[in-house]
Tab-separated table of C-alpha atoms in Angstrom:
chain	number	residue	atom	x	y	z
A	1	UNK	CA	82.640	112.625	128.496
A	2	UNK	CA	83.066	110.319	131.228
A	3	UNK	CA	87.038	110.018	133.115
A	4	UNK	CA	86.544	106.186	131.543
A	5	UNK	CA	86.644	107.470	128.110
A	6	UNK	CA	89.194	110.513	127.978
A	7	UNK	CA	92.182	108.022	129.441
A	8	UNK	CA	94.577	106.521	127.284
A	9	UNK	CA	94.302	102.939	126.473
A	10	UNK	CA	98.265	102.824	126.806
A	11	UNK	CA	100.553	104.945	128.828
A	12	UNK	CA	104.547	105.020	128.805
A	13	UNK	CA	106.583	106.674	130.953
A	14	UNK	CA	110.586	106.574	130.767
A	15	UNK	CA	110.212	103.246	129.314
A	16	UNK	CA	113.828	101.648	129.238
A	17	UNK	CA	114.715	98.178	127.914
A	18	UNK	CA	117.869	97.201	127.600
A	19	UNK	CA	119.605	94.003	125.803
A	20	UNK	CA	123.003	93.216	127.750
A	21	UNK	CA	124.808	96.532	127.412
A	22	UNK	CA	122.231	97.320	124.416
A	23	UNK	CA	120.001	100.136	125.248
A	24	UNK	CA	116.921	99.637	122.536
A	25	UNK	CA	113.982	101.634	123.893
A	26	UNK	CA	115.942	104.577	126.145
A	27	UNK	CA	113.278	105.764	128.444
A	28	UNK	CA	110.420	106.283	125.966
A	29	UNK	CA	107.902	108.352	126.646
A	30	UNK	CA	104.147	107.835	124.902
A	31	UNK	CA	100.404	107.674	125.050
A	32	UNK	CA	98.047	106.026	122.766
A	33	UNK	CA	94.402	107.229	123.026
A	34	UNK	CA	91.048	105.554	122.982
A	35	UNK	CA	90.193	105.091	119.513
A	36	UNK	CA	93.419	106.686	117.934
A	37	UNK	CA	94.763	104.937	114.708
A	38	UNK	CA	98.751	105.272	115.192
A	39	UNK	CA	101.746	104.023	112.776
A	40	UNK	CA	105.197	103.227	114.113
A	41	UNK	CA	108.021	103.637	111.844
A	42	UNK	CA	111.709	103.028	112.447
A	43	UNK	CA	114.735	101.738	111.184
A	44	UNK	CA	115.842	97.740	111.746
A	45	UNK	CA	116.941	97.400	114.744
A	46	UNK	CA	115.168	100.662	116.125
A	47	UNK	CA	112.841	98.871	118.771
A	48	UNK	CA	109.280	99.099	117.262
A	49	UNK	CA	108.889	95.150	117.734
A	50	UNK	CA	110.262	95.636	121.427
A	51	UNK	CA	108.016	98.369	122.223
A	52	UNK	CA	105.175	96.361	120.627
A	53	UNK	CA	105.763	93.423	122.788
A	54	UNK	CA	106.013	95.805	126.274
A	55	UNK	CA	102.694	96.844	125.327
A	56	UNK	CA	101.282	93.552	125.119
A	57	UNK	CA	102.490	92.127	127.937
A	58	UNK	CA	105.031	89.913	126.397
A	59	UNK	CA	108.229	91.282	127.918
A	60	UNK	CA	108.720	91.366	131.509
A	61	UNK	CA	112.089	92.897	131.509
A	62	UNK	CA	111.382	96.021	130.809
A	63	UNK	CA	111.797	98.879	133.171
A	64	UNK	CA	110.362	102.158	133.501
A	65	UNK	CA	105.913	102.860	133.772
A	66	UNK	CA	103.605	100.948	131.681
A	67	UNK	CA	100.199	101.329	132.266
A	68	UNK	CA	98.106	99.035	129.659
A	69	UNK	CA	94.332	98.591	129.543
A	70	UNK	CA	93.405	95.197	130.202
A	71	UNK	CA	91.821	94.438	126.979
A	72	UNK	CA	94.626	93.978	124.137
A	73	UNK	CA	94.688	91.655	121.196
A	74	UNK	CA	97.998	91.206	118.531
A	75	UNK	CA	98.464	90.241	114.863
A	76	UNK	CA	101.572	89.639	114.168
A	77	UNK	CA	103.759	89.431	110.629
A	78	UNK	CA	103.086	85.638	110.597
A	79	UNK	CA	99.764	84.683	111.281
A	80	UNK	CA	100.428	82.086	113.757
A	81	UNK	CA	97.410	79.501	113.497
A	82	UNK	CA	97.430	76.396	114.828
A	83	UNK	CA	97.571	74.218	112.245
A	84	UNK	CA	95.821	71.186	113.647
A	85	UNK	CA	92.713	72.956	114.424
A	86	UNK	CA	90.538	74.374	111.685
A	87	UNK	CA	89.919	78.013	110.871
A	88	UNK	CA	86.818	78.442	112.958
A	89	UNK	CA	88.427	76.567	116.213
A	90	UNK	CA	91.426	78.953	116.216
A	91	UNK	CA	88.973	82.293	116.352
A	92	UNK	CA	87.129	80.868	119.306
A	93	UNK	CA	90.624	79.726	120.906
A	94	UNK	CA	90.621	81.297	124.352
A	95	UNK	CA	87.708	82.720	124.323
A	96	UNK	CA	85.542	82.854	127.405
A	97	UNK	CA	82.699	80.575	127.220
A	98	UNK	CA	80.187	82.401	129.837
A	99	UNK	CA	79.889	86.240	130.797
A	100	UNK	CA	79.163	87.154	127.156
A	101	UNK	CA	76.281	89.073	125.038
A	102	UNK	CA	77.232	86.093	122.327
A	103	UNK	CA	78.958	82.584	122.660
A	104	UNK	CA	82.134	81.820	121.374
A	105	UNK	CA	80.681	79.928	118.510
A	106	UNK	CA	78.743	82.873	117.593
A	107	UNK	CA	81.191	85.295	118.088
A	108	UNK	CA	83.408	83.880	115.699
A	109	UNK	CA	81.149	83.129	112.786
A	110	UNK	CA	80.433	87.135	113.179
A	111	UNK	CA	84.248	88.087	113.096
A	112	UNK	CA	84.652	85.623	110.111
A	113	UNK	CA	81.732	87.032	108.283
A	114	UNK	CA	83.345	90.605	108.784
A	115	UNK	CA	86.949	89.730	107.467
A	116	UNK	CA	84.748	87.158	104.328
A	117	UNK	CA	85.703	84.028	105.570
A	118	UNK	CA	82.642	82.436	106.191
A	119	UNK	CA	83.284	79.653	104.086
A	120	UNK	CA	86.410	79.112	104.914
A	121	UNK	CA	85.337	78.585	108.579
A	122	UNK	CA	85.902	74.806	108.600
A	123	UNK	CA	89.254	74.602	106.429
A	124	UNK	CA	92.582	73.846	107.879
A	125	UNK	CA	95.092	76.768	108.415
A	126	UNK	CA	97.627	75.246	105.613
A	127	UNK	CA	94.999	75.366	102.795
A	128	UNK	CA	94.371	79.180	103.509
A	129	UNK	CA	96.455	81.695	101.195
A	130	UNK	CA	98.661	84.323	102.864
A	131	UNK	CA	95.432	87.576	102.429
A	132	UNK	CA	93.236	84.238	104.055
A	133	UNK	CA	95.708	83.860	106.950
A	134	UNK	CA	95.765	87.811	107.642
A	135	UNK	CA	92.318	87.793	107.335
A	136	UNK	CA	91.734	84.688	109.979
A	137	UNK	CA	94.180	86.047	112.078
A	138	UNK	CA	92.974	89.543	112.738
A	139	UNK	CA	89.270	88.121	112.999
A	140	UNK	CA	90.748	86.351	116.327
A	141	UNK	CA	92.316	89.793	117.018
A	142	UNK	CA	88.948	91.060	116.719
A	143	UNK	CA	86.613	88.558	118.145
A	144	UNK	CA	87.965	89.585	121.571
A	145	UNK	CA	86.568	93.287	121.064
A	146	UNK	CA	89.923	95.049	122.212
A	147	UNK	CA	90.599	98.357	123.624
A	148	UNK	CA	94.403	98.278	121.934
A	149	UNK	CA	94.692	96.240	118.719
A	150	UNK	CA	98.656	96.053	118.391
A	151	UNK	CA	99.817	94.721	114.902
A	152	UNK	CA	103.626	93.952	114.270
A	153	UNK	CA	104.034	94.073	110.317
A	154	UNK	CA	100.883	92.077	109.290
A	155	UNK	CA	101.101	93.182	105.721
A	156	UNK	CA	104.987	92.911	104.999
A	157	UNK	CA	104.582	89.386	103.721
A	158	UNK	CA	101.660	89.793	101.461
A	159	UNK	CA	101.684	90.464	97.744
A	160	UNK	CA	100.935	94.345	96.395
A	161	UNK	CA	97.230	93.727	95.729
A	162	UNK	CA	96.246	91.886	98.624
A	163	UNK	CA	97.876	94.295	100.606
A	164	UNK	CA	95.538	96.723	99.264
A	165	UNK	CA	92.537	94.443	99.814
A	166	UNK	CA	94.113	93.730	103.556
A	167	UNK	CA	94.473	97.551	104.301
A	168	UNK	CA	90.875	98.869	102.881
A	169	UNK	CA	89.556	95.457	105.532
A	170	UNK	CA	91.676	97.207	108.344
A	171	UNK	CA	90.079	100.283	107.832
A	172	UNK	CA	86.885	99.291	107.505
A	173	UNK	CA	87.139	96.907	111.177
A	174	UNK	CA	88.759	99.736	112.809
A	175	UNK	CA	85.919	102.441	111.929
A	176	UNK	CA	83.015	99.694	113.377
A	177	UNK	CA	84.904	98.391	115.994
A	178	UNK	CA	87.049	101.772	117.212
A	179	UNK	CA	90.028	100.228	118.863
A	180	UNK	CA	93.135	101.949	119.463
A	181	UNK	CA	95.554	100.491	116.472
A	182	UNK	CA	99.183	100.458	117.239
A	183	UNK	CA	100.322	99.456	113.841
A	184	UNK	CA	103.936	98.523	113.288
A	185	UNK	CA	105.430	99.357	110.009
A	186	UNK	CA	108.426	99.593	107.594
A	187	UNK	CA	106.642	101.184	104.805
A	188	UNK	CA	106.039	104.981	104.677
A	189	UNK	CA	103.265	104.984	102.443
A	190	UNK	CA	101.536	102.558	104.369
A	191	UNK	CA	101.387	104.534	107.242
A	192	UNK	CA	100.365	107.747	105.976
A	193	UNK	CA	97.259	105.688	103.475
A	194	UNK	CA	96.567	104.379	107.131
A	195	UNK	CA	96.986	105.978	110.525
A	196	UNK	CA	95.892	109.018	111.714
A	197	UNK	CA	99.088	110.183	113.376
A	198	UNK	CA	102.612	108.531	112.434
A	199	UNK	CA	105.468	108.397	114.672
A	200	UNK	CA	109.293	107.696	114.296
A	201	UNK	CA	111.391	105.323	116.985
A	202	UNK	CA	114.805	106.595	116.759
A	203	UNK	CA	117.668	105.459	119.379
A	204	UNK	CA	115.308	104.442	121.585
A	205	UNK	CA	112.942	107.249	121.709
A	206	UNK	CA	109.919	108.766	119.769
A	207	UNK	CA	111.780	111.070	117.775
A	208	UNK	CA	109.028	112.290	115.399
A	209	UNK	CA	105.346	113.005	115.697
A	210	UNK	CA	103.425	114.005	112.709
A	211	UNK	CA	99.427	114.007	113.063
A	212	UNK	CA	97.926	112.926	109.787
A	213	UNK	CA	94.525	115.210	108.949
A	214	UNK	CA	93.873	114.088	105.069
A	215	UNK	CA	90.749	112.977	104.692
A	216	UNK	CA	89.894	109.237	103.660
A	217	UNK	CA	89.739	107.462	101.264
A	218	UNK	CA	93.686	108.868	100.873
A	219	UNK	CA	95.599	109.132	97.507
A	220	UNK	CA	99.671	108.897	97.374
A	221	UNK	CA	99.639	111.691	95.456
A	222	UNK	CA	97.869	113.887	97.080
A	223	UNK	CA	100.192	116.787	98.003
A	224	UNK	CA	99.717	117.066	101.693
A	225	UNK	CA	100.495	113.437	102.148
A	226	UNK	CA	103.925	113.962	99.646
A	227	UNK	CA	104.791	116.699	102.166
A	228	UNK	CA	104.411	114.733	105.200
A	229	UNK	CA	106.674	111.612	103.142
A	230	UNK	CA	109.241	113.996	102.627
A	231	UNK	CA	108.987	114.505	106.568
A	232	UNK	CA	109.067	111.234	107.683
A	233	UNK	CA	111.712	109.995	105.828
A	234	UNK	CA	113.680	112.637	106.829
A	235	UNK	CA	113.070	111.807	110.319
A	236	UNK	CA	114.466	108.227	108.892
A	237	UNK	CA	117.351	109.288	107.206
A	238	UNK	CA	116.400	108.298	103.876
A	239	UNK	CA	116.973	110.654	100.680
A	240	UNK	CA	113.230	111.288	99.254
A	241	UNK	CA	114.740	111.976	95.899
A	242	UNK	CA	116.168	108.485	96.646
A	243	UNK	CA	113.245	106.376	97.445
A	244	UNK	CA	111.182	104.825	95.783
């Protein structure tokens, strides 16, 4: 294996970012490897947002070592289309027009063929449902062939069976594609169906780190995965014998 491929595609050193006299991430410490599938969980308020946007370049304020590949693409809760272009104009937005295998145009009838939206290529961004938006807006993630695909809450908005639909599509781009996935979540269950190793933010810092080894497709019931719940909420604070 070549240097290239063993180094992380994020690395964080003492990563501090404060908010007046608000300390939210307290000299954080974390790496995210090539290919790794990672959930971030946290209570409101704990910084995973923050720490989302350091790593994609979107906060210069922060202090401490950052060192991010150069090749990182975001979906974030909202989809954020433009609405005055159409679908297929907002995949190709920003993308280089020379250098590439493929042209834009090309490119971004393949990424809308992966996510099934094909024939939705030429509609306007309002007419799309909330699954279509997701869908359009992490085939622009994708089109750009990232090293670190960061998403901040993409599914929070969407109802209990897209969501399903939305998380089996996830899976399925991130075992062709193999990015690193940073995924930003709420929802305990989510991460465990999902990532491959599950951390909690806590004042600031990653206070939990729990690799996930159950095979897919997972099952909520399956008893290793009811195990590591208990765990991780826990590490939240929450009551299992509470929750839902």
């Amino acid at each position: 294996m070549s240097d290239t491929a063993r180094q992380p595609v994020a690395s964080v050193r003492d990563l501090t970012r404060r908010f007046g006299e608000r300390t939210v991430l307290d000299r954080l410490d974390l790496e995210i490897g090539r290919g790794e599938f990672i959930a971030l969980l946290g209570r409101s308020g704990s910084g995973k947002s923050t720490l989302l946007r350091a790593l994609a370049g979107l906060d210069g304020e922060v202090e401490g070592g950052l060192t991010v590949t150069d090749s990182v693409a975001v979906a974030f809760q909202e989809p954020r289309l433009i609405p005055w272009k159409r679908v297929h104009a907002n995949i190709t937005l920003g993308l280089p027009g020379k250098g590439a295998a493929q042209g834009p145009k090309e490119r971004a009838d393949a990424a809308l063929a992966e996510v099934g939206l094909s024939e939705r290529a030429g509609a306007w961004p309002l007419t799309l449902s909330g699954g279509e938006a997701q869908r359009a807006s992490l085939a622009r993630a994708l089109v750009r062939e990232p090293e670190l695909l960061l998403l901040d809450e993409p599914f929070s908005a969407l109802d209990a069976l897209t969501r399903i639909t939305i998380h089996q599509l996830v899976l399925q781009l991130w075992s062709v594609h193999r990015p690193a996935v940073l995924l930003v979540t709420h929802d305990v269950d989510e991460a465990l169906l999902l990532a491959d190793r599950v951390l909690v933010l806590d004042e600031g810092r990653i206070a939990h780190d729990s690799a996930v080894s159950t095979p897919r497709p997972r099952h909520r019931d399956d008893p290793d995965l009811l195990s590591l719940r208990a765990t991780l909420l826990s590490a939240l604070g929450v009551s299992p014998e509470g929750s839902s």
